[in-house]
Coordinates of C-alpha atoms in Angstrom, one line a residue:
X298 CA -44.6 62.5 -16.5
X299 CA -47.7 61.7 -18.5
X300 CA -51.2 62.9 -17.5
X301 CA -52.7 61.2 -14.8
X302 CA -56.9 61.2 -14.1
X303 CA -57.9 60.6 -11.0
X304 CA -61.6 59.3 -10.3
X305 CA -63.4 60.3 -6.8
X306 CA -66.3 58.1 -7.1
X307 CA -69.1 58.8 -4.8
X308 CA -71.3 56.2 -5.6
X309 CA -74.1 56.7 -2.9
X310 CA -74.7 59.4 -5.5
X311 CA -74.0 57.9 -8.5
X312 CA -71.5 60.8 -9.3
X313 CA -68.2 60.9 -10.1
X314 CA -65.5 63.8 -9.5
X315 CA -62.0 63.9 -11.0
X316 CA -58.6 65.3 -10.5
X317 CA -56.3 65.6 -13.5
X318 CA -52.4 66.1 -13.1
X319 CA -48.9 66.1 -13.9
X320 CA -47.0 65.1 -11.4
X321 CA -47.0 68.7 -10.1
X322 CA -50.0 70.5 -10.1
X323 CA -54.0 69.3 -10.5
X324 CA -56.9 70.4 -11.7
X325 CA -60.3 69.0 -10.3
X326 CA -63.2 69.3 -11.8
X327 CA -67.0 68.9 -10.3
X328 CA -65.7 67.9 -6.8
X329 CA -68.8 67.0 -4.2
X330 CA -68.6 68.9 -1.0
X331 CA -66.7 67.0 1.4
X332 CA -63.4 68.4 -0.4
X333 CA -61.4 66.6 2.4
X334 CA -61.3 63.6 0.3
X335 CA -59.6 65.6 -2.8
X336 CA -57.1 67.3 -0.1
X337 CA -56.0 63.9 0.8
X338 CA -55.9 63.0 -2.6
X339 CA -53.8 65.7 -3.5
X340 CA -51.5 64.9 -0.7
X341 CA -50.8 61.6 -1.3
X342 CA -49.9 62.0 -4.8
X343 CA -48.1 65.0 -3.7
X344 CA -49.5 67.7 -6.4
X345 CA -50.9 70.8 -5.7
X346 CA -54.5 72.1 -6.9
X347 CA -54.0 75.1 -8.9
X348 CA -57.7 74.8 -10.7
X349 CA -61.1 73.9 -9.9
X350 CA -63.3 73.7 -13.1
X351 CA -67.2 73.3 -12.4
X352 CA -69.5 72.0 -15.6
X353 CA -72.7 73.1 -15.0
X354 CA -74.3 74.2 -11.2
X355 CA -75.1 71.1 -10.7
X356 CA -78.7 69.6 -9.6
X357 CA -78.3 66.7 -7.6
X358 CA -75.6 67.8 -4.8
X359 CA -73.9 70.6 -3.0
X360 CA -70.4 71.5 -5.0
X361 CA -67.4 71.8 -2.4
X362 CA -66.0 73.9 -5.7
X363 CA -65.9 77.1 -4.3
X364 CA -64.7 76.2 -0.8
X365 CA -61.8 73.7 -2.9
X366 CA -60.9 77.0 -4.2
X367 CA -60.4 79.0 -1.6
X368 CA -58.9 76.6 0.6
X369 CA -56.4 75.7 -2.2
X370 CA -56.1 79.3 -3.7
X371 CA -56.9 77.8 -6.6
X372 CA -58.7 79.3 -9.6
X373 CA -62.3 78.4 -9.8
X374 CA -63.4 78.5 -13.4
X375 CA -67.3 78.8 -14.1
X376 CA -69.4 79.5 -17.0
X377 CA -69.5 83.0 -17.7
X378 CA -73.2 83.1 -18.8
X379 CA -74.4 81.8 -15.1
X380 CA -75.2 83.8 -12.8
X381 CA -73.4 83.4 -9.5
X382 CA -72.7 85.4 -6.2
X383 CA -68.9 84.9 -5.7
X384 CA -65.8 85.7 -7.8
X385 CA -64.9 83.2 -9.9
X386 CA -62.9 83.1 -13.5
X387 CA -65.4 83.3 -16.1
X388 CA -65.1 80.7 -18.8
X389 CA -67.2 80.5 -21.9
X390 CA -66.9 78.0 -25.4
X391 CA -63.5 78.3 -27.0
X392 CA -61.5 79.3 -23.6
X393 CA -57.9 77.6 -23.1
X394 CA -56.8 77.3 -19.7
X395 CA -52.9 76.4 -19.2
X396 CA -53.1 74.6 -16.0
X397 CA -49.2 73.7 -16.7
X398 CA -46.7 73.8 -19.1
X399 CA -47.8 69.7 -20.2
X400 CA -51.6 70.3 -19.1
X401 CA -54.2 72.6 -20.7
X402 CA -58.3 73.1 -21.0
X403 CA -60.2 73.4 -23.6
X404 CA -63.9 75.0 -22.8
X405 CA -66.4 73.6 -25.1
X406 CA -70.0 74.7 -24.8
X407 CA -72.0 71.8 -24.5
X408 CA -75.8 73.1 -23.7
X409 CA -78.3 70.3 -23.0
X410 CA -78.2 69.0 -19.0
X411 CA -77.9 72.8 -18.5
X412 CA -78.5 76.2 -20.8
X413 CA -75.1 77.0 -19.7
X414 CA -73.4 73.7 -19.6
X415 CA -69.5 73.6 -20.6
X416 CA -67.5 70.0 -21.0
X417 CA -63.2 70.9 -20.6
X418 CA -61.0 68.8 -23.6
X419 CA -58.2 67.8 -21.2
X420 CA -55.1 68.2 -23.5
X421 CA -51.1 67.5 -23.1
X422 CA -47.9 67.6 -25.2
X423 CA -49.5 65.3 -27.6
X424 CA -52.7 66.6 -28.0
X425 CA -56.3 66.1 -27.0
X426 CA -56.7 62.7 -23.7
X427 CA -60.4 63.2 -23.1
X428 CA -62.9 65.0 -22.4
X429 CA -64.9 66.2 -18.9
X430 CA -68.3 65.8 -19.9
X431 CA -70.4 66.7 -16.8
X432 CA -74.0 65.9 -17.4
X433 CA -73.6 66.3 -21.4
X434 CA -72.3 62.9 -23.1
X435 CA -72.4 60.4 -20.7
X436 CA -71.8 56.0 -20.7
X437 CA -74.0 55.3 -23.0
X438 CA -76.5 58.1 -22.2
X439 CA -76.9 61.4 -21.8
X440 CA -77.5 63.8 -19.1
X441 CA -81.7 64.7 -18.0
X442 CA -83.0 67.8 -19.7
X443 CA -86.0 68.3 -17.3
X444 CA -84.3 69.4 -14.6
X445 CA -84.7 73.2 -15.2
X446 CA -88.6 73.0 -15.8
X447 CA -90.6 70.7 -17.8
X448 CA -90.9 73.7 -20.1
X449 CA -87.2 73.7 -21.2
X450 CA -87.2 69.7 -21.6
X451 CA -87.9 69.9 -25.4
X452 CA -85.5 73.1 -26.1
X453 CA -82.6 71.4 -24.2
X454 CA -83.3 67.8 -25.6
X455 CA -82.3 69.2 -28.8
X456 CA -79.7 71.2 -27.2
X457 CA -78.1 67.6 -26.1
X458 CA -78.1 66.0 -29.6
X459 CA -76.1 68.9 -30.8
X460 CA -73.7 69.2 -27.9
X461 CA -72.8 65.3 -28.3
X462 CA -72.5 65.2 -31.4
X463 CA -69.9 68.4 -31.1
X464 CA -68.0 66.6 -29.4
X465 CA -67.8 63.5 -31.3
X466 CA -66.8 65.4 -34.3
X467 CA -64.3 67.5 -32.4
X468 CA -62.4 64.8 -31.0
X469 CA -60.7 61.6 -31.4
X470 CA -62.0 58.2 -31.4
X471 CA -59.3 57.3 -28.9
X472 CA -60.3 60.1 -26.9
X473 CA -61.5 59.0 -23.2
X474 CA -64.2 60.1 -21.7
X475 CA -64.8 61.3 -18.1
X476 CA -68.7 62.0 -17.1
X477 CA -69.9 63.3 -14.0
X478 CA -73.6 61.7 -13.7
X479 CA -74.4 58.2 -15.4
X480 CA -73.8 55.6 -12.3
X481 CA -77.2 55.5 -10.8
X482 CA -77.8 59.6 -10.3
X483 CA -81.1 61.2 -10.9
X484 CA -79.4 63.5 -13.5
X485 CA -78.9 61.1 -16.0
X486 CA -81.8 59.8 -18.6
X487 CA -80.6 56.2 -18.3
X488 CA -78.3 54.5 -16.3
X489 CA -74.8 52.4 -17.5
X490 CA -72.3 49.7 -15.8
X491 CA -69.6 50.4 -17.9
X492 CA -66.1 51.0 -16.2
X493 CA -65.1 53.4 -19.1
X494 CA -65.4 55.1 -22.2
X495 CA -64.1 56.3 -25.5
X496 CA -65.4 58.8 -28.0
X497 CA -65.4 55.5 -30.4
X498 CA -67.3 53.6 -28.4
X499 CA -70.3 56.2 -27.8
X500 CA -70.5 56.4 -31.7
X501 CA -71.4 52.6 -31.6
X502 CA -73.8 52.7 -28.3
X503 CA -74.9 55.8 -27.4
X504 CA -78.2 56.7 -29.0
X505 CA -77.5 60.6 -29.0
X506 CA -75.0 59.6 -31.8
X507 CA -77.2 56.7 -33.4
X508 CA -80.1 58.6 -33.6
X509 CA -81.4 61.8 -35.5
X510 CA -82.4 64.7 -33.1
X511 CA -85.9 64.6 -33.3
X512 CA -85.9 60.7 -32.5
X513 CA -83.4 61.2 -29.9
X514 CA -85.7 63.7 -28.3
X515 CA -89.0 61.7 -28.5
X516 CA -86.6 59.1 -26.9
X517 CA -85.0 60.9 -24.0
X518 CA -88.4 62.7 -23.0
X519 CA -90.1 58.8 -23.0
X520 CA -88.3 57.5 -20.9
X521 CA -87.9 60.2 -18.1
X522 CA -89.4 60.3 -14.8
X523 CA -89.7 61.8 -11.4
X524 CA -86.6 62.8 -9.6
X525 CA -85.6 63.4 -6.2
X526 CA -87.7 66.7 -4.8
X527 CA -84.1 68.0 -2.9
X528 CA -82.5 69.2 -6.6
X529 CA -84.9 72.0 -6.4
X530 CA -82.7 73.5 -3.5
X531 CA -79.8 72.4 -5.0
X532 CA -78.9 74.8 -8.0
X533 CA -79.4 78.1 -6.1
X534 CA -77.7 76.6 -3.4
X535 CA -74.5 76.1 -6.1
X536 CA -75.5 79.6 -7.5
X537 CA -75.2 81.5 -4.1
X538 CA -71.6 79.5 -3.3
X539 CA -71.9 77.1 -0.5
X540 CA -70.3 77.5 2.7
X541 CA -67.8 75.1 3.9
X542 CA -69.2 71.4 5.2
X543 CA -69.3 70.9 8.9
X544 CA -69.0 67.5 9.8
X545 CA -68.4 67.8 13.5
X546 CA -70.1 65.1 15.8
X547 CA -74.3 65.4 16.0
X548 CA -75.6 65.8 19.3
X549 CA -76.5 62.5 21.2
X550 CA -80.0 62.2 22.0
X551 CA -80.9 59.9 25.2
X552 CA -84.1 57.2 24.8
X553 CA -86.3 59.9 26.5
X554 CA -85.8 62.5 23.9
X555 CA -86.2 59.5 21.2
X556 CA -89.5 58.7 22.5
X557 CA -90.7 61.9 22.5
X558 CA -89.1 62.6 18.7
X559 CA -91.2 59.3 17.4
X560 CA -94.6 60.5 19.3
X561 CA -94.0 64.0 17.5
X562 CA -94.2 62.1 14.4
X563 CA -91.0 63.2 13.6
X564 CA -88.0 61.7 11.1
X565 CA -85.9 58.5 13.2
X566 CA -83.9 57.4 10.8
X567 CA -82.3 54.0 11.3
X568 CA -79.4 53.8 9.4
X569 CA -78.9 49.5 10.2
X570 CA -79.0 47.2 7.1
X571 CA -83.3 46.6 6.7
X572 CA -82.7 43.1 7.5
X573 CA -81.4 44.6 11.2
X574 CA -84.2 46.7 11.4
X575 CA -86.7 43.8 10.5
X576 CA -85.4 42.0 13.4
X577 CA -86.1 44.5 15.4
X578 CA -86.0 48.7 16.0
X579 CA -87.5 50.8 17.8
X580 CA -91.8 51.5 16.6
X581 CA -92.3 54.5 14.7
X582 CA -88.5 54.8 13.4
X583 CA -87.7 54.5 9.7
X584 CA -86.0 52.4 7.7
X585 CA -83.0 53.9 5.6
X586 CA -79.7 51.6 5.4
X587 CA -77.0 52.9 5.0
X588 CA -76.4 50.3 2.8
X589 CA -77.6 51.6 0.2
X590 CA -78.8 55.0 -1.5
X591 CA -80.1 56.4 1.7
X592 CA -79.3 60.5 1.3
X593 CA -81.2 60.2 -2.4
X594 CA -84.0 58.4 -0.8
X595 CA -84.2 60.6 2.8
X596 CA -83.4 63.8 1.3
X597 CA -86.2 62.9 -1.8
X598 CA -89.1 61.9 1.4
X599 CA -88.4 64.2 4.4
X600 CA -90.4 67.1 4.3
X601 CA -87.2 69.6 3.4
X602 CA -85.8 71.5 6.7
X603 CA -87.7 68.6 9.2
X604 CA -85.7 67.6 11.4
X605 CA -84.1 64.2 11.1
X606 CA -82.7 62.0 13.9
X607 CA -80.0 59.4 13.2
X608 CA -79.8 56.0 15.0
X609 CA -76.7 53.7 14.3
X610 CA -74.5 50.9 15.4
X611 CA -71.7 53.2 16.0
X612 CA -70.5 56.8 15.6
X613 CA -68.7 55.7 12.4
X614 CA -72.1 54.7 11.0
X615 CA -73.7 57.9 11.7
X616 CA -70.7 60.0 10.7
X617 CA -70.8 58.3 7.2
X618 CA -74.7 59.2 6.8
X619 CA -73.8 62.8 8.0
X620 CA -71.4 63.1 5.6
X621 CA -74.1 61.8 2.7
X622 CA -76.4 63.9 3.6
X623 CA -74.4 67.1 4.2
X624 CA -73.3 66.5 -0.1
X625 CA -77.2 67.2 -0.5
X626 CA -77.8 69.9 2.1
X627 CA -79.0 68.4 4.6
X628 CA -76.4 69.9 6.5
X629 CA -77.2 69.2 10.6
X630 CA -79.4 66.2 11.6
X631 CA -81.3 67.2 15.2
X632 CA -79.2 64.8 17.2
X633 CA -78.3 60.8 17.4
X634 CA -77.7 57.6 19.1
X635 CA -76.1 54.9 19.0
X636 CA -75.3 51.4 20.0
X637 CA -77.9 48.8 20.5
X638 CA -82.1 48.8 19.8
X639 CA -82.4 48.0 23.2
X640 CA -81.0 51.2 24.8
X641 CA -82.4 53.3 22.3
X642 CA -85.7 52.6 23.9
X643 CA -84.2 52.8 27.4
X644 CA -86.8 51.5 30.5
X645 CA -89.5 50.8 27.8
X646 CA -88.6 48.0 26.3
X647 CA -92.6 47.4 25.1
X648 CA -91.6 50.1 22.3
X649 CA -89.4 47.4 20.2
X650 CA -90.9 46.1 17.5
X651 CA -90.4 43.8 14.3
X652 CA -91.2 43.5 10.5
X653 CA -92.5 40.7 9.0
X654 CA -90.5 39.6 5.7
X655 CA -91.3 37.3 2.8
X656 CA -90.8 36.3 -0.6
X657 CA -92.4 36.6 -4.1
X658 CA -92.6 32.7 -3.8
X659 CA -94.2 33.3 -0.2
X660 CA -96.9 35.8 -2.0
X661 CA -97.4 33.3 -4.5
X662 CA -98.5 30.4 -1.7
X663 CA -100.5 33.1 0.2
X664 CA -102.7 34.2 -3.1
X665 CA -103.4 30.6 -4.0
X666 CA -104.4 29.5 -0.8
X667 CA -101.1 27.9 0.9
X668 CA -99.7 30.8 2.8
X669 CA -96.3 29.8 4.2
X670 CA -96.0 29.8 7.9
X671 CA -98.0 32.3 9.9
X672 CA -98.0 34.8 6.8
X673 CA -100.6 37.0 6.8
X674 CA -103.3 36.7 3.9
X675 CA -102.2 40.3 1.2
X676 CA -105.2 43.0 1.7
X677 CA -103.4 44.7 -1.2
X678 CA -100.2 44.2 -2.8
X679 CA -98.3 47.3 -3.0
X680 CA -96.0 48.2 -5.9
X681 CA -93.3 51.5 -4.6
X682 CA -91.2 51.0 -7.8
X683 CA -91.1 54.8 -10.3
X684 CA -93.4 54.8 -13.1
X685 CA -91.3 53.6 -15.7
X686 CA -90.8 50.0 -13.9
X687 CA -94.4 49.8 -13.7
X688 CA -95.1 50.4 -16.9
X689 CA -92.3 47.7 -17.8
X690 CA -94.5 44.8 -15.9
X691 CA -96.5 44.7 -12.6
X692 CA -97.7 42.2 -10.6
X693 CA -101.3 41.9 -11.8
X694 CA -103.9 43.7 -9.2
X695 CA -101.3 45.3 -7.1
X696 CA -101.7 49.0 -6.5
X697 CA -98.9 51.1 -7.6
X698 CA -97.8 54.2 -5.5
X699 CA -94.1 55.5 -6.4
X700 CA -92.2 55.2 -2.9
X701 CA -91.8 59.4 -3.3
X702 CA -95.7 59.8 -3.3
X703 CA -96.2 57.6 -0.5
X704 CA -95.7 60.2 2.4
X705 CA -98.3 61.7 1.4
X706 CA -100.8 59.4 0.4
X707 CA -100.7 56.7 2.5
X708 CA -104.7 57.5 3.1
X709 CA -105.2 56.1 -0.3
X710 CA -103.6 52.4 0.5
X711 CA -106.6 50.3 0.4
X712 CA -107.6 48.3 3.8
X713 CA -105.8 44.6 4.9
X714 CA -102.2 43.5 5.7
X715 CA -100.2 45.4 3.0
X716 CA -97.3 43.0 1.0
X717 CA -94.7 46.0 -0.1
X718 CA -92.6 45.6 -2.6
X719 CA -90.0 47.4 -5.1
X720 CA -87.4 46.4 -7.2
X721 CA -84.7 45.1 -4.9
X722 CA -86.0 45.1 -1.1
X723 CA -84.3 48.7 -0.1
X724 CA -86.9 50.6 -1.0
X725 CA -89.7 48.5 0.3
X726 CA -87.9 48.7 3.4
X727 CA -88.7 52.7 3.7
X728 CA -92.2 52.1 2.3
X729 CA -93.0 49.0 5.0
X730 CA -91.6 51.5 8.0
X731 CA -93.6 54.4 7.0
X732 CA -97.0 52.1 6.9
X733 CA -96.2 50.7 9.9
X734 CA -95.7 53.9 11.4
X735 CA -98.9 54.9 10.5
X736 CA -100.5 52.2 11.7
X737 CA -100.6 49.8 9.2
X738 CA -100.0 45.7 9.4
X739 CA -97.2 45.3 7.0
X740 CA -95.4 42.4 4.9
X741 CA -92.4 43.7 3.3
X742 CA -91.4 41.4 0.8
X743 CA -87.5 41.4 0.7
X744 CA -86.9 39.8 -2.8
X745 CA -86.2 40.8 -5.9
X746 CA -88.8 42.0 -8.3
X747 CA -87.2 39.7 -11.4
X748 CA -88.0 36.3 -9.3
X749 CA -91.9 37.2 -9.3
X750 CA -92.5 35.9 -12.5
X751 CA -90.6 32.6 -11.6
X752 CA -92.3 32.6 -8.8
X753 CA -95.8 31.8 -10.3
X754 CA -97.3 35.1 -10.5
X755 CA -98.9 36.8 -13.2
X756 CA -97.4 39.9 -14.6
X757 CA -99.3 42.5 -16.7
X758 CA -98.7 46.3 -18.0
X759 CA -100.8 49.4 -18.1
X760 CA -101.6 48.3 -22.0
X761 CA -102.8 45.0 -21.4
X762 CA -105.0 45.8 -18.3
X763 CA -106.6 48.7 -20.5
X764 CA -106.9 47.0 -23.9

């Protein structure tokens, strides 16, 4: 039988995990921390995981590496240069690892994402398939080098542009190529769509191999920005070896104890879509669908080690955002509830509360006069998209505060009705609940950002409004 690759996509993370095999025996390599999913996996393709092969320690999740390998008695291969506080098999640049007699590893050091990053050639019979890049060569991109301190961003920029272009001239242009980051995590400099890719097709897009190093580093250090505040936990949590997940049920919390966690200011997270929660929820709770990237965005906000209460449609619902947020650490929400708004806020109905919703178009008719319906006149358009999409274009005279920041300066919103807005709606969503908990009279406008323009308003960048 010919090589197989396997991809475990978990794409509330933007990652991707893989097993490799031959019909017989498996290697995985970077696998998140709910390793139940690679078990079952592995059983239904009837192959047995003999090695689990981590890149880097990684930044942006907890790795279910270790616990994959002692549940599996598999060998757990690391980088020998990191320093780690469990056995493991120490691999460093040049290493072979025969994970059959048809399936080998190659160790390649590929510094850059990491000091201590290694990609694994994934070879056969015929020679080298592809290549586990990690956070080192990615779709079109590369992995983030700021990750370990803005200090070492420079240092491992340059530490990138060699590593990819190692690999490029080690290995085929046929030669597949299987990243970890690049499909919306943090981790990456720049995001791609692409399905797949092929050492030959990175030489023609990728700008690590189009550029010379010192250009590619001016580029990759322009265009990063913040990411989420939970990766500082996560590399010493990879470092120490993670203990097993425990998804077991969260303990159900009753209306009364609901009430008294939103008077204590604390974290209600409602987990319905934002258009649900528009409708109606219960006051002071906070908006984080879970459909969409709600463990980066929780786990970026919540003060780290607060305690967070989930609120869903249905035990599946808050299982699923359990599970999320256990791949970042978040290991044991305080309690939950379910079923409908109106028993979450039990004999007190007066404590349900909607959001008002509009358009671009509807901001548009309020600012020249012809506010649509009973829209409140903007106080202050309020911009929660990261620093790089402002600086791409803005609506003119809105204030811009990255959704990250907002927690903690919510005192610097100027006075009115505030119209909040981000890129696609999701984000606004989380902004709009956490002004309105605080008091505030919000609009959250629900569109996305690309209609403004259309829309008749007036867009500008930090160049134009200073020059």
């Amino acid at each position: 039988m010919t090589i197989q690759v396997e991809v475990i996509e978990t794409s509330s993370l933007g990652d991707r995990s893989y097993l490799a095999h031959d019909g017989r025996v498996a290697v995985v390599i970077d696998p998140q921390r709910d390793i139940d999913r690679v078990l079952a996996l592995a059983g239904r393709l009837g192959v047995r995981v003999t090695h689990v092969a981590e890149t880097h320690l990684h930044n942006d999740y907890v790795s279910g590496g270790l616990a994959l390998a002692r549940v599996s008695g598999a060998a757990y291969l690391v980088a020998r240069a990191e320093e780690v506080a469990f056995d493991r098999v120490p691999v460093t640049d040049g290493d072979r690892i025969a994970v059959s007699g048809q399936m080998r590893l190659d160790a390649v050091g590929t510094p850059g994402h990491t000091f201590h990053h290694l990609s694994y050639v994934l070879a056969g019979p015929d020679g080298p398939e592809g290549v586990f890049t990690g956070g080192s060569l990615l779709f079109g991109s590369t992995g983030r080098t700021d990750l370990l301190g803005a200090e070492h961003a420079r240092t491992l920029a340059h530490h990138q542009h060699a590593s990819a272009r190692r690999l490029a001239d080690l290995l085929p242009d046929g030669a597949r190529i299987w990243p970890t980051h690049g499909f919306g995590s943090f981790c990456a400099a720049t995001q791609s769509d692409a399905a797949g890719s092929t050492i030959g097709r990175e030489k023609d897009v990728n700008t690590v191999l189009r550029l010379e190093a010192d250009d590619f580093v001016a580029h990759v250090l322009d265009g990063l920005d913040a990411y989420p505040a939970y990766y500082a936990h996560m590399g010493a949590r990879n470092a120490a070896g993670a203990e097993p997940i425990d998804l077991t049920p969260v303990r159900p919390a009753d209306s009364a104890e609901l009430r008294a966690r939103v008077r204590a200011g604390e974290w209600v997270v409602d987990l319905r879509s934002r258009k649900a929660f528009a409708h109606r929820h219960l006051a002071g709770t906070l908006s984080f669908g879970l459909d969409g990237p709600m463990a980066t965005w929780l786990g970026w906000l919540a003060p780290w080690g607060a305690p967070i209460t989930l609120l869903g449609e249905s035990a599946e619902q808050v299982a699923a955002a359990q599970r999320e947020l256990a791949r970042i650490g978040i290991d044991r929400p305080t309690a939950a509830a379910t079923g409908a708004v109106e028993q979450w806020a039990g004999h007190d109905q007066d404590l349900l509360a909607g959001l008002t919703t509009a358009t671009f178009a509807d901001l548009a008719a309020s600012r020249a006069g012809s506010p649509a319906g009973d829209l409140p006149a903007p106080g202050v358009v309020l911009d929660v998209r990261m620093g790089n999409e402002w600086r791409a274009g803005h609506v003119a005279d809105a204030v811009h505060i990255p959704l990250p920041e907002l927690p903690g300066r919510l005192r610097e919103v100027p006075g009115g009705t505030v119209w909040v807005h981000c890129g696609t709606g999701y984000r606004a969503a989380a902004a709009a609940s956490l002004l309105a908990r605080a008091g505030r009279r919000v609009v959250h406008i629900d569109d996305a950002y690309a209609r403004a323009a259309d829309a008749g308003l007036p867009i500008t960048t930090p160049d134009e409004e200073t020059s």
